[in-house]
JSON list of C-alpha atoms and ligand atoms in Angstrom, two decimals:
[
{"chain": "A", "resi": 16, "resn": "MET", "atom": "CA", "xyz": [110.41, 88.33, 122.23]},
{"chain": "A", "resi": 17, "resn": "PHE", "atom": "CA", "xyz": [107.16, 86.95, 123.66]},
{"chain": "A", "resi": 18, "resn": "SER", "atom": "CA", "xyz": [107.45, 83.32, 122.50]},
{"chain": "A", "resi": 19, "resn": "THR", "atom": "CA", "xyz": [106.79, 81.86, 125.96]},
{"chain": "A", "resi": 20, "resn": "THR", "atom": "CA", "xyz": [104.45, 84.65, 127.10]},
{"chain": "A", "resi": 21, "resn": "ALA", "atom": "CA", "xyz": [100.69, 84.80, 126.68]},
{"chain": "A", "resi": 22, "resn": "ALA", "atom": "CA", "xyz": [98.23, 87.59, 127.40]},
{"chain": "A", "resi": 23, "resn": "ILE", "atom": "CA", "xyz": [95.00, 86.67, 129.15]},
{"chain": "A", "resi": 24, "resn": "ILE", "atom": "CA", "xyz": [92.22, 89.19, 128.64]},
{"chain": "A", "resi": 25, "resn": "VAL", "atom": "CA", "xyz": [89.68, 88.49, 131.36]},
{"chain": "A", "resi": 26, "resn": "ASP", "atom": "CA", "xyz": [85.94, 88.86, 130.72]},
{"chain": "A", "resi": 27, "resn": "LEU", "atom": "CA", "xyz": [85.86, 91.85, 128.37]},
{"chain": "A", "resi": 28, "resn": "GLN", "atom": "CA", "xyz": [82.14, 91.32, 127.83]},
{"chain": "A", "resi": 29, "resn": "LYS", "atom": "CA", "xyz": [79.26, 93.69, 127.26]},
{"chain": "A", "resi": 30, "resn": "ASP", "atom": "CA", "xyz": [77.60, 93.03, 130.63]},
{"chain": "A", "resi": 31, "resn": "PHE", "atom": "CA", "xyz": [80.72, 94.13, 132.51]},
{"chain": "A", "resi": 32, "resn": "THR", "atom": "CA", "xyz": [81.20, 97.43, 130.70]},
{"chain": "A", "resi": 33, "resn": "THR", "atom": "CA", "xyz": [79.83, 100.92, 131.13]},
{"chain": "A", "resi": 34, "resn": "LEU", "atom": "CA", "xyz": [80.24, 101.32, 127.36]},
{"chain": "A", "resi": 35, "resn": "MET", "atom": "CA", "xyz": [77.29, 99.00, 126.80]},
{"chain": "A", "resi": 36, "resn": "ASN", "atom": "CA", "xyz": [75.36, 99.85, 130.01]},
{"chain": "A", "resi": 37, "resn": "GLY", "atom": "CA", "xyz": [76.03, 96.31, 131.15]},
{"chain": "A", "resi": 38, "resn": "ALA", "atom": "CA", "xyz": [74.04, 94.46, 133.79]},
{"chain": "A", "resi": 39, "resn": "LEU", "atom": "CA", "xyz": [77.13, 94.45, 136.02]},
{"chain": "A", "resi": 40, "resn": "ALA", "atom": "CA", "xyz": [79.09, 97.37, 134.59]},
{"chain": "A", "resi": 41, "resn": "VAL", "atom": "CA", "xyz": [82.51, 97.90, 136.17]},
{"chain": "A", "resi": 42, "resn": "PRO", "atom": "CA", "xyz": [83.33, 101.62, 136.69]},
{"chain": "A", "resi": 43, "resn": "GLY", "atom": "CA", "xyz": [85.85, 102.90, 134.15]},
{"chain": "A", "resi": 44, "resn": "SER", "atom": "CA", "xyz": [85.20, 100.22, 131.52]},
{"chain": "A", "resi": 45, "resn": "ASP", "atom": "CA", "xyz": [84.30, 102.78, 128.88]},
{"chain": "A", "resi": 46, "resn": "GLU", "atom": "CA", "xyz": [85.04, 103.04, 125.17]},
{"chain": "A", "resi": 47, "resn": "HIS", "atom": "CA", "xyz": [88.59, 104.30, 125.78]},
{"chain": "A", "resi": 48, "resn": "PHE", "atom": "CA", "xyz": [89.32, 101.38, 128.10]},
{"chain": "A", "resi": 49, "resn": "ILE", "atom": "CA", "xyz": [88.06, 98.80, 125.59]},
{"chain": "A", "resi": 50, "resn": "GLN", "atom": "CA", "xyz": [89.99, 100.44, 122.76]},
{"chain": "A", "resi": 51, "resn": "GLN", "atom": "CA", "xyz": [93.23, 100.65, 124.76]},
{"chain": "A", "resi": 52, "resn": "THR", "atom": "CA", "xyz": [92.94, 96.98, 125.68]},
{"chain": "A", "resi": 53, "resn": "ALA", "atom": "CA", "xyz": [92.36, 95.91, 122.09]},
{"chain": "A", "resi": 54, "resn": "GLU", "atom": "CA", "xyz": [95.25, 98.07, 120.84]},
{"chain": "A", "resi": 55, "resn": "CYS", "atom": "CA", "xyz": [97.66, 96.76, 123.45]},
{"chain": "A", "resi": 56, "resn": "ALA", "atom": "CA", "xyz": [96.68, 93.15, 122.73]},
{"chain": "A", "resi": 57, "resn": "ALA", "atom": "CA", "xyz": [97.08, 93.68, 118.98]},
{"chain": "A", "resi": 58, "resn": "ALA", "atom": "CA", "xyz": [100.54, 95.17, 119.50]},
{"chain": "A", "resi": 59, "resn": "LEU", "atom": "CA", "xyz": [101.55, 92.26, 121.74]},
{"chain": "A", "resi": 60, "resn": "LYS", "atom": "CA", "xyz": [100.24, 89.79, 119.18]},
{"chain": "A", "resi": 61, "resn": "ALA", "atom": "CA", "xyz": [102.32, 91.49, 116.48]},
{"chain": "A", "resi": 62, "resn": "GLN", "atom": "CA", "xyz": [105.38, 90.81, 118.64]},
{"chain": "A", "resi": 63, "resn": "GLY", "atom": "CA", "xyz": [104.60, 87.09, 118.90]},
{"chain": "A", "resi": 64, "resn": "CYS", "atom": "CA", "xyz": [102.59, 87.02, 122.12]},
{"chain": "A", "resi": 65, "resn": "ARG", "atom": "CA", "xyz": [99.68, 84.58, 122.16]},
{"chain": "A", "resi": 66, "resn": "ILE", "atom": "CA", "xyz": [96.38, 86.20, 123.13]},
{"chain": "A", "resi": 67, "resn": "TYR", "atom": "CA", "xyz": [93.67, 84.33, 125.02]},
{"chain": "A", "resi": 68, "resn": "GLY", "atom": "CA", "xyz": [90.37, 85.55, 126.40]},
{"chain": "A", "resi": 69, "resn": "THR", "atom": "CA", "xyz": [88.12, 84.31, 129.17]},
{"chain": "A", "resi": 70, "resn": "LEU", "atom": "CA", "xyz": [84.34, 84.63, 129.09]},
{"chain": "A", "resi": 71, "resn": "ASP", "atom": "CA", "xyz": [81.96, 84.49, 132.02]},
{"chain": "A", "resi": 72, "resn": "TRP", "atom": "CA", "xyz": [79.34, 82.09, 130.63]},
{"chain": "A", "resi": 73, "resn": "HIS", "atom": "CA", "xyz": [76.47, 81.34, 132.99]},
{"chain": "A", "resi": 74, "resn": "PRO", "atom": "CA", "xyz": [73.25, 79.35, 132.71]},
{"chain": "A", "resi": 75, "resn": "ALA", "atom": "CA", "xyz": [70.14, 81.45, 133.46]},
{"chain": "A", "resi": 76, "resn": "ASP", "atom": "CA", "xyz": [69.70, 79.82, 136.90]},
{"chain": "A", "resi": 77, "resn": "HIS", "atom": "CA", "xyz": [73.31, 80.30, 137.99]},
{"chain": "A", "resi": 78, "resn": "ILE", "atom": "CA", "xyz": [74.11, 80.15, 141.70]},
{"chain": "A", "resi": 79, "resn": "SER", "atom": "CA", "xyz": [75.74, 83.60, 141.66]},
{"chain": "A", "resi": 80, "resn": "PHE", "atom": "CA", "xyz": [72.57, 85.35, 140.47]},
{"chain": "A", "resi": 81, "resn": "CYS", "atom": "CA", "xyz": [70.50, 87.10, 143.15]},
{"chain": "A", "resi": 82, "resn": "THR", "atom": "CA", "xyz": [67.42, 85.96, 141.21]},
{"chain": "A", "resi": 83, "resn": "SER", "atom": "CA", "xyz": [68.31, 82.34, 142.02]},
{"chain": "A", "resi": 84, "resn": "HIS", "atom": "CA", "xyz": [67.84, 83.03, 145.77]},
{"chain": "A", "resi": 85, "resn": "PRO", "atom": "CA", "xyz": [64.37, 84.30, 146.72]},
{"chain": "A", "resi": 86, "resn": "GLY", "atom": "CA", "xyz": [64.49, 87.10, 149.29]},
{"chain": "A", "resi": 87, "resn": "LYS", "atom": "CA", "xyz": [68.10, 88.01, 148.48]},
{"chain": "A", "resi": 88, "resn": "LYS", "atom": "CA", "xyz": [69.30, 90.97, 146.50]},
{"chain": "A", "resi": 89, "resn": "ALA", "atom": "CA", "xyz": [72.31, 91.86, 144.38]},
{"chain": "A", "resi": 90, "resn": "PHE", "atom": "CA", "xyz": [75.58, 92.26, 146.33]},
{"chain": "A", "resi": 91, "resn": "ASP", "atom": "CA", "xyz": [74.31, 90.26, 149.34]},
{"chain": "A", "resi": 92, "resn": "SER", "atom": "CA", "xyz": [76.61, 87.44, 150.46]},
{"chain": "A", "resi": 93, "resn": "ILE", "atom": "CA", "xyz": [75.29, 84.02, 151.41]},
{"chain": "A", "resi": 94, "resn": "GLU", "atom": "CA", "xyz": [76.88, 80.85, 152.77]},
{"chain": "A", "resi": 95, "resn": "ILE", "atom": "CA", "xyz": [76.66, 77.80, 150.51]},
{"chain": "A", "resi": 96, "resn": "ASP", "atom": "CA", "xyz": [78.30, 74.50, 151.39]},
{"chain": "A", "resi": 97, "resn": "GLY", "atom": "CA", "xyz": [80.84, 76.16, 153.66]},
{"chain": "A", "resi": 98, "resn": "HIS", "atom": "CA", "xyz": [81.91, 78.99, 151.41]},
{"chain": "A", "resi": 99, "resn": "THR", "atom": "CA", "xyz": [80.72, 82.53, 150.92]},
{"chain": "A", "resi": 100, "resn": "GLN", "atom": "CA", "xyz": [79.01, 83.32, 147.63]},
{"chain": "A", "resi": 101, "resn": "LYS", "atom": "CA", "xyz": [78.51, 86.95, 146.67]},
{"chain": "A", "resi": 102, "resn": "LEU", "atom": "CA", "xyz": [75.30, 87.49, 144.72]},
{"chain": "A", "resi": 103, "resn": "TRP", "atom": "CA", "xyz": [75.29, 89.51, 141.52]},
{"chain": "A", "resi": 104, "resn": "PRO", "atom": "CA", "xyz": [72.64, 90.81, 139.17]},
{"chain": "A", "resi": 105, "resn": "PRO", "atom": "CA", "xyz": [72.12, 88.25, 136.38]},
{"chain": "A", "resi": 106, "resn": "HIS", "atom": "CA", "xyz": [74.95, 88.74, 133.88]},
{"chain": "A", "resi": 107, "resn": "CYS", "atom": "CA", "xyz": [76.72, 87.02, 130.98]},
{"chain": "A", "resi": 108, "resn": "VAL", "atom": "CA", "xyz": [73.97, 84.47, 130.40]},
{"chain": "A", "resi": 109, "resn": "GLN", "atom": "CA", "xyz": [75.12, 81.94, 127.80]},
{"chain": "A", "resi": 110, "resn": "GLU", "atom": "CA", "xyz": [74.41, 83.04, 124.21]},
{"chain": "A", "resi": 111, "resn": "SER", "atom": "CA", "xyz": [72.87, 86.36, 125.38]},
{"chain": "A", "resi": 112, "resn": "ASP", "atom": "CA", "xyz": [73.92, 89.71, 123.94]},
{"chain": "A", "resi": 113, "resn": "GLY", "atom": "CA", "xyz": [75.37, 90.71, 127.31]},
{"chain": "A", "resi": 114, "resn": "ALA", "atom": "CA", "xyz": [77.78, 87.77, 127.25]},
{"chain": "A", "resi": 115, "resn": "ALA", "atom": "CA", "xyz": [79.32, 88.85, 123.93]},
{"chain": "A", "resi": 116, "resn": "SER", "atom": "CA", "xyz": [83.02, 89.68, 123.79]},
{"chain": "A", "resi": 117, "resn": "LEU", "atom": "CA", "xyz": [83.98, 93.28, 122.99]},
{"chain": "A", "resi": 118, "resn": "LEU", "atom": "CA", "xyz": [87.33, 92.32, 121.48]},
{"chain": "A", "resi": 119, "resn": "PRO", "atom": "CA", "xyz": [87.94, 92.34, 117.72]},
{"chain": "A", "resi": 120, "resn": "PRO", "atom": "CA", "xyz": [86.87, 88.91, 116.40]},
{"chain": "A", "resi": 121, "resn": "ASP", "atom": "CA", "xyz": [90.27, 87.55, 115.38]},
{"chain": "A", "resi": 122, "resn": "LEU", "atom": "CA", "xyz": [92.37, 88.95, 118.21]},
{"chain": "A", "resi": 123, "resn": "CYS", "atom": "CA", "xyz": [92.14, 85.97, 120.60]},
{"chain": "A", "resi": 124, "resn": "GLU", "atom": "CA", "xyz": [93.40, 82.53, 119.65]},
{"chain": "A", "resi": 125, "resn": "THR", "atom": "CA", "xyz": [90.92, 80.89, 122.00]},
{"chain": "A", "resi": 126, "resn": "PHE", "atom": "CA", "xyz": [88.24, 81.92, 124.47]},
{"chain": "A", "resi": 127, "resn": "ILE", "atom": "CA", "xyz": [87.99, 79.92, 127.68]},
{"chain": "A", "resi": 128, "resn": "LYS", "atom": "CA", "xyz": [84.44, 79.86, 129.02]},
{"chain": "A", "resi": 129, "resn": "LYS", "atom": "CA", "xyz": [83.93, 79.72, 132.80]},
{"chain": "A", "resi": 130, "resn": "GLY", "atom": "CA", "xyz": [81.06, 79.56, 135.27]},
{"chain": "A", "resi": 131, "resn": "SER", "atom": "CA", "xyz": [78.98, 77.25, 133.07]},
{"chain": "A", "resi": 132, "resn": "ASN", "atom": "CA", "xyz": [78.11, 74.86, 135.90]},
{"chain": "A", "resi": 133, "resn": "PRO", "atom": "CA", "xyz": [74.92, 76.21, 137.56]},
{"chain": "A", "resi": 134, "resn": "ARG", "atom": "CA", "xyz": [76.21, 75.14, 141.01]},
{"chain": "A", "resi": 135, "resn": "PHE", "atom": "CA", "xyz": [79.60, 76.83, 141.00]},
{"chain": "A", "resi": 136, "resn": "ASP", "atom": "CA", "xyz": [80.89, 80.32, 140.35]},
{"chain": "A", "resi": 137, "resn": "SER", "atom": "CA", "xyz": [84.23, 80.77, 138.62]},
{"chain": "A", "resi": 138, "resn": "TYR", "atom": "CA", "xyz": [86.04, 84.07, 139.10]},
{"chain": "A", "resi": 139, "resn": "SER", "atom": "CA", "xyz": [89.24, 82.31, 138.08]},
{"chain": "A", "resi": 140, "resn": "GLY", "atom": "CA", "xyz": [89.94, 81.52, 134.45]},
{"chain": "A", "resi": 141, "resn": "PHE", "atom": "CA", "xyz": [91.64, 78.29, 135.59]},
{"chain": "A", "resi": 142, "resn": "PHE", "atom": "CA", "xyz": [89.25, 76.55, 138.04]},
{"chain": "A", "resi": 143, "resn": "ASP", "atom": "CA", "xyz": [85.66, 76.95, 139.17]},
{"chain": "A", "resi": 144, "resn": "ASP", "atom": "CA", "xyz": [84.71, 77.01, 142.86]},
{"chain": "A", "resi": 145, "resn": "GLY", "atom": "CA", "xyz": [84.14, 73.26, 142.69]},
{"chain": "A", "resi": 146, "resn": "GLY", "atom": "CA", "xyz": [87.78, 72.78, 141.67]},
{"chain": "A", "resi": 147, "resn": "VAL", "atom": "CA", "xyz": [87.04, 71.76, 138.07]},
{"chain": "A", "resi": 148, "resn": "ALA", "atom": "CA", "xyz": [89.67, 72.95, 135.57]},
{"chain": "A", "resi": 149, "resn": "THR", "atom": "CA", "xyz": [88.56, 75.07, 132.62]},
{"chain": "A", "resi": 150, "resn": "GLY", "atom": "CA", "xyz": [91.33, 73.79, 130.33]},
{"chain": "A", "resi": 151, "resn": "LEU", "atom": "CA", "xyz": [93.31, 77.05, 130.33]},
{"chain": "A", "resi": 152, "resn": "ASP", "atom": "CA", "xyz": [96.31, 75.57, 132.15]},
{"chain": "A", "resi": 153, "resn": "ASP", "atom": "CA", "xyz": [96.52, 72.64, 129.70]},
{"chain": "A", "resi": 154, "resn": "LEU", "atom": "CA", "xyz": [96.26, 75.01, 126.76]},
{"chain": "A", "resi": 155, "resn": "LEU", "atom": "CA", "xyz": [99.08, 77.20, 128.07]},
{"chain": "A", "resi": 156, "resn": "LYS", "atom": "CA", "xyz": [101.32, 74.25, 128.86]},
{"chain": "A", "resi": 157, "resn": "GLN", "atom": "CA", "xyz": [100.73, 72.73, 125.41]},
{"chain": "A", "resi": 158, "resn": "ASN", "atom": "CA", "xyz": [102.01, 76.00, 123.98]},
{"chain": "A", "resi": 159, "resn": "HIS", "atom": "CA", "xyz": [105.04, 76.14, 126.32]},
{"chain": "A", "resi": 160, "resn": "ILE", "atom": "CA", "xyz": [103.86, 79.33, 127.98]},
{"chain": "A", "resi": 161, "resn": "ASP", "atom": "CA", "xyz": [105.56, 80.21, 131.27]},
{"chain": "A", "resi": 162, "resn": "ALA", "atom": "CA", "xyz": [104.68, 83.88, 131.72]},
{"chain": "A", "resi": 163, "resn": "LEU", "atom": "CA", "xyz": [101.31, 85.63, 131.65]},
{"chain": "A", "resi": 164, "resn": "LEU", "atom": "CA", "xyz": [100.31, 89.22, 131.09]},
{"chain": "A", "resi": 165, "resn": "ILE", "atom": "CA", "xyz": [96.83, 89.62, 132.57]},
{"chain": "A", "resi": 166, "resn": "CYS", "atom": "CA", "xyz": [94.31, 92.44, 132.10]},
{"chain": "A", "resi": 167, "resn": "GLY", "atom": "CA", "xyz": [90.54, 92.86, 131.90]},
{"chain": "A", "resi": 168, "resn": "LEU", "atom": "CA", "xyz": [87.56, 92.86, 134.24]},
{"chain": "A", "resi": 169, "resn": "ALA", "atom": "CA", "xyz": [87.16, 93.05, 137.08]},
{"chain": "A", "resi": 170, "resn": "PHE", "atom": "CA", "xyz": [90.48, 93.66, 138.82]},
{"chain": "A", "resi": 171, "resn": "ASP", "atom": "CA", "xyz": [89.18, 92.84, 142.30]},
{"chain": "A", "resi": 172, "resn": "TYR", "atom": "CA", "xyz": [87.37, 89.62, 141.32]},
{"chain": "A", "resi": 173, "resn": "CYS", "atom": "CA", "xyz": [88.13, 87.69, 138.14]},
{"chain": "A", "resi": 174, "resn": "VAL", "atom": "CA", "xyz": [91.52, 89.26, 137.31]},
{"chain": "A", "resi": 175, "resn": "LYS", "atom": "CA", "xyz": [92.63, 88.72, 140.90]},
{"chain": "A", "resi": 176, "resn": "ALA", "atom": "CA", "xyz": [91.43, 85.09, 141.05]},
{"chain": "A", "resi": 177, "resn": "THR", "atom": "CA", "xyz": [92.97, 84.26, 137.68]},
{"chain": "A", "resi": 178, "resn": "ALA", "atom": "CA", "xyz": [96.31, 85.82, 138.65]},
{"chain": "A", "resi": 179, "resn": "LEU", "atom": "CA", "xyz": [96.46, 84.06, 142.02]},
{"chain": "A", "resi": 180, "resn": "ASP", "atom": "CA", "xyz": [95.72, 80.67, 140.45]},
{"chain": "A", "resi": 181, "resn": "ALA", "atom": "CA", "xyz": [98.34, 81.36, 137.78]},
{"chain": "A", "resi": 182, "resn": "ILE", "atom": "CA", "xyz": [100.95, 82.03, 140.48]},
{"chain": "A", "resi": 183, "resn": "ARG", "atom": "CA", "xyz": [100.00, 78.78, 142.25]},
{"chain": "A", "resi": 184, "resn": "LEU", "atom": "CA", "xyz": [100.38, 76.94, 138.95]},
{"chain": "A", "resi": 185, "resn": "GLY", "atom": "CA", "xyz": [103.93, 78.26, 138.59]},
{"chain": "A", "resi": 186, "resn": "TYR", "atom": "CA", "xyz": [103.57, 81.00, 135.99]},
{"chain": "A", "resi": 187, "resn": "THR", "atom": "CA", "xyz": [105.29, 84.36, 136.15]},
{"chain": "A", "resi": 188, "resn": "VAL", "atom": "CA", "xyz": [102.38, 86.78, 136.38]},
{"chain": "A", "resi": 189, "resn": "ILE", "atom": "CA", "xyz": [102.33, 90.43, 135.36]},
{"chain": "A", "resi": 190, "resn": "ILE", "atom": "CA", "xyz": [99.16, 92.53, 135.50]},
{"chain": "A", "resi": 191, "resn": "ILE", "atom": "CA", "xyz": [98.77, 95.43, 133.10]},
{"chain": "A", "resi": 192, "resn": "LYS", "atom": "CA", "xyz": [97.22, 97.64, 135.74]},
{"chain": "A", "resi": 193, "resn": "GLU", "atom": "CA", "xyz": [95.71, 100.43, 133.65]},
{"chain": "A", "resi": 194, "resn": "LEU", "atom": "CA", "xyz": [93.99, 97.85, 131.47]},
{"chain": "A", "resi": 195, "resn": "THR", "atom": "CA", "xyz": [92.02, 96.61, 134.45]},
{"chain": "A", "resi": 196, "resn": "ALA", "atom": "CA", "xyz": [89.08, 98.22, 136.24]},
{"chain": "A", "resi": 197, "resn": "ALA", "atom": "CA", "xyz": [87.65, 97.37, 139.65]},
{"chain": "A", "resi": 198, "resn": "VAL", "atom": "CA", "xyz": [84.14, 96.94, 141.04]},
{"chain": "A", "resi": 199, "resn": "ALA", "atom": "CA", "xyz": [84.96, 98.92, 144.22]},
{"chain": "A", "resi": 200, "resn": "PRO", "atom": "CA", "xyz": [87.93, 100.85, 145.70]},
{"chain": "A", "resi": 201, "resn": "ASP", "atom": "CA", "xyz": [88.15, 98.89, 148.96]},
{"chain": "A", "resi": 202, "resn": "SER", "atom": "CA", "xyz": [88.20, 95.45, 147.31]},
{"chain": "A", "resi": 203, "resn": "ALA", "atom": "CA", "xyz": [90.67, 96.80, 144.73]},
{"chain": "A", "resi": 204, "resn": "GLU", "atom": "CA", "xyz": [93.05, 97.91, 147.49]},
{"chain": "A", "resi": 205, "resn": "GLN", "atom": "CA", "xyz": [92.80, 94.52, 149.18]},
{"chain": "A", "resi": 206, "resn": "ALA", "atom": "CA", "xyz": [93.34, 92.74, 145.85]},
{"chain": "A", "resi": 207, "resn": "GLN", "atom": "CA", "xyz": [96.42, 94.84, 145.14]},
{"chain": "A", "resi": 208, "resn": "GLN", "atom": "CA", "xyz": [97.95, 93.83, 148.47]},
{"chain": "A", "resi": 209, "resn": "GLU", "atom": "CA", "xyz": [97.10, 90.13, 148.06]},
{"chain": "A", "resi": 210, "resn": "LEU", "atom": "CA", "xyz": [98.48, 90.04, 144.54]},
{"chain": "A", "resi": 211, "resn": "ALA", "atom": "CA", "xyz": [101.72, 91.80, 145.45]},
{"chain": "A", "resi": 212, "resn": "ALA", "atom": "CA", "xyz": [102.18, 89.47, 148.45]},
{"chain": "A", "resi": 213, "resn": "ALA", "atom": "CA", "xyz": [101.69, 86.47, 146.16]},
{"chain": "A", "resi": 214, "resn": "GLY", "atom": "CA", "xyz": [104.45, 87.67, 143.83]},
{"chain": "A", "resi": 215, "resn": "VAL", "atom": "CA", "xyz": [102.40, 89.23, 141.03]},
{"chain": "A", "resi": 216, "resn": "CYS", "atom": "CA", "xyz": [104.14, 92.12, 139.26]},
{"chain": "A", "resi": 217, "resn": "PHE", "atom": "CA", "xyz": [102.49, 95.20, 137.77]},
{"chain": "A", "resi": 218, "resn": "ILE", "atom": "CA", "xyz": [103.45, 96.97, 134.58]},
{"chain": "A", "resi": 219, "resn": "SER", "atom": "CA", "xyz": [102.14, 99.77, 132.36]},
{"chain": "A", "resi": 220, "resn": "ALA", "atom": "CA", "xyz": [100.99, 99.02, 128.83]},
{"chain": "A", "resi": 221, "resn": "GLU", "atom": "CA", "xyz": [103.38, 101.64, 127.49]},
{"chain": "A", "resi": 222, "resn": "SER", "atom": "CA", "xyz": [106.46, 100.00, 128.98]},
{"chain": "A", "resi": 223, "resn": "LEU", "atom": "CA", "xyz": [105.51, 96.68, 127.39]},
{"chain": "A", "resi": 224, "resn": "LEU", "atom": "CA", "xyz": [105.27, 97.94, 123.88]},
{"chain": "A", "resi": 225, "resn": "PHE", "atom": "CA", "xyz": [108.45, 99.97, 123.48]},
{"chain": "B", "resi": 15, "resn": "LIG", "atom": "ZN1", "xyz": [79.76, 85.79, 136.73]}
]
């Protein structure tokens, strides 16, 4: 049923969850949320859907960290080389406990790491802000995937960017809305409008599984 469909679980990492008091915890990403996501992904996998995860994976001096810009604080925005960079508390530092995935170990076929270049952020699971591909598109094409179910954190940043790039790359994109959580209501509303305008569909987990 899902032979040409893959699920992309975006950044379900300790630092983004309230469950683990993460450095950049997204409201609503509690134990129930994590469990529902894992259960839905396991059920999809049992029906033949490939499951991939993305991981935010930053060096300690990453450009998106407020600590990399003296005098700036978390959630400030700065201009760098002609684009706006939002600054975040340090999060998902490579090999740190906060960067660990909260998914069951064998659920995902592959994890795609993003944001590893200290100079570029990478909300999208496909390309960083410098335009360098992560390898996710190649991986999906090698496996003849043409449709993506996307969920994870955060809806208004990395889920949104991943979904918009996926649309541009020609995939059919469906977001499992209740298995996402957003940093803030206003950016979530804007993301919803942008995604719908781009042709992204929304579905409930329940309707997928029965
Ligand atoms: Zn990040």
